[in-house]
CSV table of C-alpha atoms and ligand atoms in Angstrom, one decimal:
chain,number,residue,atom,x,y,z
A,202,MET,CA,1.5,-15.1,-25.2
A,203,LYS,CA,-0.3,-17.9,-23.3
A,204,THR,CA,-4.1,-18.0,-23.3
A,205,THR,CA,-6.8,-19.7,-21.4
A,206,GLU,CA,-6.8,-22.3,-24.2
A,207,THR,CA,-3.1,-22.9,-23.7
A,208,ILE,CA,-3.8,-23.7,-20.0
A,209,ARG,CA,-6.8,-25.8,-20.8
A,210,SER,CA,-4.9,-27.9,-23.4
A,211,MET,CA,-2.1,-28.7,-21.0
A,212,LYS,CA,-4.3,-31.0,-18.9
A,213,GLY,CA,-2.9,-34.5,-18.9
A,214,LYS,CA,0.1,-33.5,-21.0
A,215,GLU,CA,2.3,-31.2,-18.8
A,216,LYS,CA,2.1,-29.7,-15.4
A,217,ILE,CA,0.9,-26.1,-15.3
A,218,VAL,CA,2.9,-23.7,-13.0
A,219,GLY,CA,1.7,-20.4,-11.7
A,220,LEU,CA,2.6,-17.8,-9.0
A,221,THR,CA,1.0,-14.7,-7.7
A,222,ALA,CA,2.3,-11.3,-8.6
A,223,TYR,CA,1.2,-7.9,-7.5
A,224,ASP,CA,3.6,-5.4,-9.2
A,225,TYR,CA,5.5,-4.6,-12.3
A,226,GLN,CA,9.1,-5.6,-11.3
A,227,MET,CA,8.2,-9.0,-9.8
A,228,ALA,CA,5.8,-9.7,-12.7
A,229,GLN,CA,8.7,-9.1,-15.1
A,230,ILE,CA,11.1,-11.4,-13.2
A,231,LEU,CA,8.4,-14.2,-12.9
A,232,ASP,CA,7.3,-13.9,-16.5
A,233,ARG,CA,10.9,-14.1,-17.8
A,234,ALA,CA,11.4,-17.2,-15.6
A,235,GLY,CA,8.8,-19.0,-17.8
A,236,LEU,CA,5.7,-19.5,-15.7
A,237,ASP,CA,2.5,-20.5,-17.4
A,238,PHE,CA,0.3,-18.0,-15.6
A,239,LEU,CA,0.6,-15.1,-13.2
A,240,PHE,CA,-2.1,-14.4,-10.8
A,241,VAL,CA,-3.0,-11.1,-9.1
A,242,GLY,CA,-4.5,-12.7,-6.1
A,243,ASP,CA,-6.5,-10.9,-3.4
A,244,SER,CA,-3.8,-12.3,-1.1
A,245,LEU,CA,-2.5,-8.8,-2.2
A,246,GLY,CA,-4.4,-7.6,0.9
A,247,MET,CA,-2.3,-9.7,3.3
A,248,VAL,CA,1.1,-9.7,1.7
A,249,CYS,CA,1.3,-6.2,0.3
A,250,LEU,CA,-1.3,-4.1,2.1
A,251,GLY,CA,-1.0,-5.5,5.6
A,252,TYR,CA,-4.6,-6.4,6.1
A,253,GLU,CA,-5.4,-9.3,8.5
A,254,ASN,CA,-7.3,-11.3,5.8
A,255,THR,CA,-8.5,-10.8,2.2
A,256,LEU,CA,-11.9,-9.4,3.0
A,257,PRO,CA,-11.0,-5.6,3.0
A,258,VAL,CA,-9.5,-5.7,-0.5
A,259,THR,CA,-11.3,-3.4,-2.9
A,260,LEU,CA,-11.9,-3.6,-6.6
A,261,GLU,CA,-9.9,-0.4,-6.9
A,262,GLU,CA,-6.9,-1.9,-5.1
A,263,MET,CA,-7.1,-5.0,-7.4
A,264,ILE,CA,-7.2,-2.7,-10.5
A,265,HIS,CA,-4.3,-0.6,-9.3
A,266,HIS,CA,-2.0,-3.7,-8.8
A,267,GLY,CA,-3.4,-5.5,-11.8
A,268,LYS,CA,-2.4,-2.7,-14.1
A,269,ALA,CA,1.1,-2.6,-12.7
A,270,THR,CA,1.5,-6.3,-13.0
A,271,ARG,CA,0.2,-6.3,-16.6
A,272,ARG,CA,3.0,-4.0,-17.6
A,273,GLY,CA,5.5,-6.6,-16.5
A,274,VAL,CA,4.0,-9.6,-18.3
A,275,LYS,CA,4.7,-10.6,-21.9
A,276,GLU,CA,4.3,-14.4,-22.1
A,277,ALA,CA,2.3,-15.8,-19.2
A,278,LEU,CA,-1.5,-15.8,-19.0
A,279,LEU,CA,-2.5,-13.0,-16.5
A,280,ILE,CA,-5.5,-13.9,-14.2
A,281,ILE,CA,-6.9,-11.5,-11.7
A,282,ASP,CA,-8.9,-12.2,-8.5
A,283,MET,CA,-12.4,-10.8,-7.8
A,284,PRO,CA,-12.3,-9.4,-4.3
A,285,PHE,CA,-14.9,-10.0,-1.6
A,286,LEU,CA,-18.4,-8.5,-2.5
A,287,SER,CA,-17.4,-7.6,-6.0
A,288,TYR,CA,-19.5,-10.8,-6.9
A,289,LYS,CA,-22.0,-13.0,-5.0
A,290,VAL,CA,-24.2,-9.8,-5.2
A,291,ARG,CA,-26.5,-9.1,-8.1
A,292,ILE,CA,-25.3,-11.0,-11.2
A,293,GLU,CA,-25.4,-7.9,-13.4
A,294,ASP,CA,-23.1,-6.1,-10.9
A,295,SER,CA,-20.8,-9.1,-10.7
A,296,VAL,CA,-20.4,-9.2,-14.5
A,297,TYR,CA,-19.8,-5.5,-14.6
A,298,ASN,CA,-17.1,-5.8,-11.9
A,299,ALA,CA,-15.4,-8.7,-13.7
A,300,GLY,CA,-15.5,-6.6,-16.9
A,301,ARG,CA,-13.9,-3.7,-15.2
A,302,LEU,CA,-11.0,-5.9,-14.0
A,303,ILE,CA,-10.4,-7.2,-17.5
A,304,LYS,CA,-10.9,-3.8,-19.3
A,305,GLU,CA,-8.9,-1.6,-16.9
A,306,THR,CA,-6.0,-4.0,-16.1
A,307,GLY,CA,-5.6,-5.9,-19.3
A,308,ALA,CA,-5.8,-9.3,-17.5
A,309,SER,CA,-7.1,-12.1,-19.6
A,310,ALA,CA,-9.3,-13.9,-17.1
A,311,VAL,CA,-10.9,-13.5,-13.6
A,312,LYS,CA,-10.9,-15.9,-10.7
A,313,LEU,CA,-13.6,-16.2,-8.1
A,314,GLU,CA,-14.3,-18.4,-5.1
A,315,GLY,CA,-17.3,-20.7,-4.6
A,316,GLY,CA,-19.1,-23.7,-5.9
A,317,LYS,CA,-22.6,-24.3,-7.2
A,318,GLU,CA,-23.8,-21.0,-5.8
A,319,VAL,CA,-21.7,-19.0,-8.3
A,320,ALA,CA,-22.5,-21.2,-11.3
A,321,ALA,CA,-25.1,-18.8,-12.7
A,322,THR,CA,-22.7,-15.8,-12.2
A,323,ILE,CA,-19.9,-17.6,-14.0
A,324,LYS,CA,-22.3,-18.4,-17.0
A,325,ALA,CA,-23.2,-14.7,-17.2
A,326,MET,CA,-19.6,-13.7,-17.2
A,327,ILE,CA,-18.7,-16.2,-19.9
A,328,LEU,CA,-21.7,-14.8,-22.0
A,329,ALA,CA,-20.0,-11.4,-21.6
A,330,ASP,CA,-16.8,-13.0,-23.0
A,331,ILE,CA,-14.9,-13.0,-19.7
A,332,PRO,CA,-13.0,-16.3,-19.1
A,333,VAL,CA,-13.3,-17.5,-15.5
A,334,MET,CA,-11.1,-19.7,-13.2
A,335,GLY,CA,-12.9,-21.3,-10.3
A,336,HIS,CA,-11.7,-21.8,-6.7
A,337,ILE,CA,-13.0,-24.4,-4.2
A,338,GLY,CA,-11.8,-26.1,-1.1
A,339,LEU,CA,-10.6,-23.5,1.4
A,340,THR,CA,-12.0,-20.2,0.1
A,341,PRO,CA,-10.4,-17.5,2.2
A,342,GLN,CA,-13.2,-15.0,1.5
A,343,ALA,CA,-15.5,-17.3,3.4
A,344,ILE,CA,-13.2,-17.4,6.5
A,345,HIS,CA,-15.9,-16.3,8.9
A,346,LYS,CA,-18.3,-18.9,7.6
A,347,ILE,CA,-15.7,-21.7,7.6
A,348,GLY,CA,-14.4,-20.7,11.0
A,349,GLY,CA,-10.7,-20.7,10.2
A,350,TYR,CA,-8.1,-21.7,7.6
A,351,LYS,CA,-8.9,-25.4,7.7
A,352,VAL,CA,-8.4,-28.3,5.3
A,353,GLN,CA,-11.6,-29.0,3.4
A,354,ARG,CA,-12.5,-32.7,3.3
A,355,GLN,CA,-16.0,-32.9,2.0
A,356,GLU,CA,-16.6,-35.3,-0.9
A,357,SER,CA,-19.3,-32.9,-2.1
A,358,LEU,CA,-16.4,-30.9,-3.6
A,359,ILE,CA,-16.5,-33.3,-6.5
A,360,ASP,CA,-20.0,-32.2,-7.4
A,361,GLU,CA,-19.1,-28.5,-6.8
A,362,ALA,CA,-16.2,-28.9,-9.3
A,363,LYS,CA,-18.5,-30.5,-11.9
A,364,ALA,CA,-21.0,-27.7,-11.5
A,365,LEU,CA,-18.3,-25.2,-12.2
A,366,GLU,CA,-17.1,-27.2,-15.2
A,367,ASP,CA,-20.6,-27.2,-16.5
A,368,ALA,CA,-20.8,-23.4,-16.0
A,369,GLY,CA,-17.8,-23.0,-18.3
A,370,ILE,CA,-14.6,-22.4,-16.2
A,371,PHE,CA,-11.3,-22.9,-18.0
A,372,SER,CA,-9.5,-24.2,-14.9
A,373,LEU,CA,-10.0,-24.7,-11.2
A,374,ILE,CA,-8.0,-23.9,-8.0
A,375,LEU,CA,-8.2,-26.5,-5.3
A,376,GLU,CA,-7.0,-25.0,-2.0
A,377,CYS,CA,-6.2,-27.1,1.1
A,378,VAL,CA,-7.9,-30.3,0.0
A,379,PRO,CA,-6.5,-33.7,1.0
A,380,ARG,CA,-4.5,-35.2,-1.8
A,381,ASP,CA,-6.8,-38.2,-2.5
A,382,LEU,CA,-9.8,-36.0,-2.8
A,383,ALA,CA,-7.9,-33.6,-5.1
A,384,GLU,CA,-7.0,-36.5,-7.3
A,385,LYS,CA,-10.6,-37.6,-7.5
A,386,ILE,CA,-11.7,-34.1,-8.5
A,387,THR,CA,-8.9,-33.9,-11.0
A,388,GLU,CA,-10.1,-37.1,-12.6
A,389,ALA,CA,-13.8,-36.0,-12.5
A,390,VAL,CA,-13.4,-32.8,-14.5
A,391,SER,CA,-12.0,-32.1,-18.0
A,392,VAL,CA,-10.6,-28.7,-17.0
A,393,PRO,CA,-7.2,-28.5,-15.3
A,394,THR,CA,-7.0,-28.4,-11.5
A,395,ILE,CA,-4.4,-26.1,-10.0
A,396,GLY,CA,-3.5,-27.1,-6.4
A,397,ILE,CA,-2.3,-25.0,-3.5
A,398,GLY,CA,-2.1,-27.4,-0.5
A,399,ALA,CA,-3.8,-30.1,-2.5
A,400,GLY,CA,-1.1,-32.6,-3.3
A,401,SER,CA,0.9,-33.5,-6.4
A,402,LYS,CA,-2.0,-35.1,-8.4
A,403,CYS,CA,-3.5,-31.8,-9.5
A,404,ASP,CA,-2.8,-30.7,-13.1
A,405,GLY,CA,-0.7,-27.8,-11.8
A,406,GLN,CA,0.4,-25.8,-8.8
A,407,VAL,CA,0.3,-22.2,-7.7
A,408,LEU,CA,1.8,-20.5,-4.6
A,409,VAL,CA,1.9,-17.0,-3.2
A,410,ILE,CA,5.2,-15.6,-4.4
A,411,ASN,CA,6.0,-13.9,-1.0
A,412,ASP,CA,5.6,-17.3,0.8
A,413,LEU,CA,7.9,-19.0,-1.8
A,414,LEU,CA,10.6,-16.3,-1.3
A,415,GLY,CA,10.3,-16.4,2.5
A,416,LEU,CA,9.2,-12.8,2.7
A,417,THR,CA,6.1,-13.6,4.8
A,418,GLU,CA,6.2,-14.4,8.5
A,419,ARG,CA,3.7,-17.3,8.0
A,420,LYS,CA,5.1,-20.8,7.6
A,421,LEU,CA,2.5,-22.9,5.7
A,422,LYS,CA,2.7,-26.7,5.7
A,423,PHE,CA,2.0,-26.9,2.0
A,424,CYS,CA,4.5,-24.2,0.9
A,425,ARG,CA,8.1,-24.8,0.2
A,426,ARG,CA,10.5,-21.8,0.7
A,427,TYR,CA,13.0,-21.5,-2.1
A,428,LEU,CA,14.7,-18.5,-0.4
A,429,ASP,CA,15.0,-17.1,3.1
A,430,GLY,CA,14.0,-13.7,1.8
A,431,GLN,CA,13.5,-11.9,5.1
A,432,LYS,CA,16.9,-13.0,6.3
A,433,GLU,CA,18.7,-12.3,3.0
A,434,ILE,CA,17.1,-8.8,2.7
A,435,ALA,CA,17.8,-7.9,6.4
A,436,SER,CA,21.4,-9.0,6.0
A,437,ALA,CA,21.9,-6.8,2.8
A,438,ILE,CA,20.4,-3.8,4.6
A,439,GLN,CA,22.6,-4.4,7.6
A,440,ARG,CA,25.7,-4.4,5.4
A,441,PHE,CA,24.5,-1.2,3.8
A,442,ILE,CA,24.0,0.5,7.2
A,443,GLU,CA,27.5,-0.7,8.3
A,444,ASP,CA,29.1,0.5,5.1
A,445,VAL,CA,27.6,4.0,5.3
A,446,ARG,CA,28.4,4.3,9.0
A,447,LYS,CA,32.0,3.1,8.6
A,448,GLY,CA,32.6,5.3,5.5
A,449,GLY,CA,32.8,2.4,3.1
A,450,PHE,CA,29.9,3.6,1.0
A,451,PRO,CA,29.9,5.3,-1.4
A,452,SER,CA,33.4,4.7,-2.8
A,453,GLU,CA,35.2,7.0,-5.3
A,454,ASP,CA,33.8,4.9,-8.2
A,455,GLU,CA,30.2,5.2,-6.9
A,456,GLY,CA,30.1,9.0,-7.5
A,457,PHE,CA,31.0,11.6,-10.1
A,458,ASP,CA,34.2,13.7,-10.7
B,670,LIG,O1,-5.3,-14.8,-3.5
B,670,LIG,C1,-4.6,-15.7,-3.8
B,670,LIG,O2,-3.3,-15.6,-3.8
B,670,LIG,C2,-5.2,-17.0,-4.1
B,670,LIG,C3,-4.3,-18.3,-4.2
B,670,LIG,C4,-5.1,-19.4,-4.7
B,670,LIG,C5,-3.1,-18.2,-5.0
B,670,LIG,O3,-6.3,-17.1,-4.3
């Protein structure tokens, strides 16, 4: 079973590879494929629950999907997202919510968005024995403040990354950051950086599984589709409909004497 230490020790040696997962079956498939970590992201809200953005996702929804995902994972490190307003509130409440995610789902670490402003919260979580992954660059929970899903180019991200490293994170997501800046951040911190739309110089990569499989409508510049999932599934269902309507399903073998 991989741990936060496994991930930390991979920096500079081998690329770290992770994907999101939100349920038991997909987690089992992804875990068996040999990923280093699985991540129950709050992207759950957009890809599984049909919300417009990640803001409505609740702690209870994360716990529900986190538990299901946990049952499918044997080897990969399981990390779970803290949803909007489950932190950046009173530090005691943030630590309690992080603790609930760990205790009730069986995940090994939490991830939260933000820079210097969450450093004290992260320190308090680590004092409570909860490992934390950071997330800077495009932070989707701040979508109204940022004003859209835009590439984040500010050099100050280097200082934000260092502040999170000092607070004790074991790794750091860089989302939608130009590749040169991501490289500078990767060189500036001793913890591994995991890119999503942040170029190839990060210590690892993560993608949303539904994007990779072509299940989502959205076509993101930084995401490679390894399957045209919508098309493949629709074609399988059309074949099923046709078989039933034409009397081709079920056959004699697909029933009982
Ligand atoms: O919620 C999510 O899926 C994320 C990405 C960084 C993978 O935060």
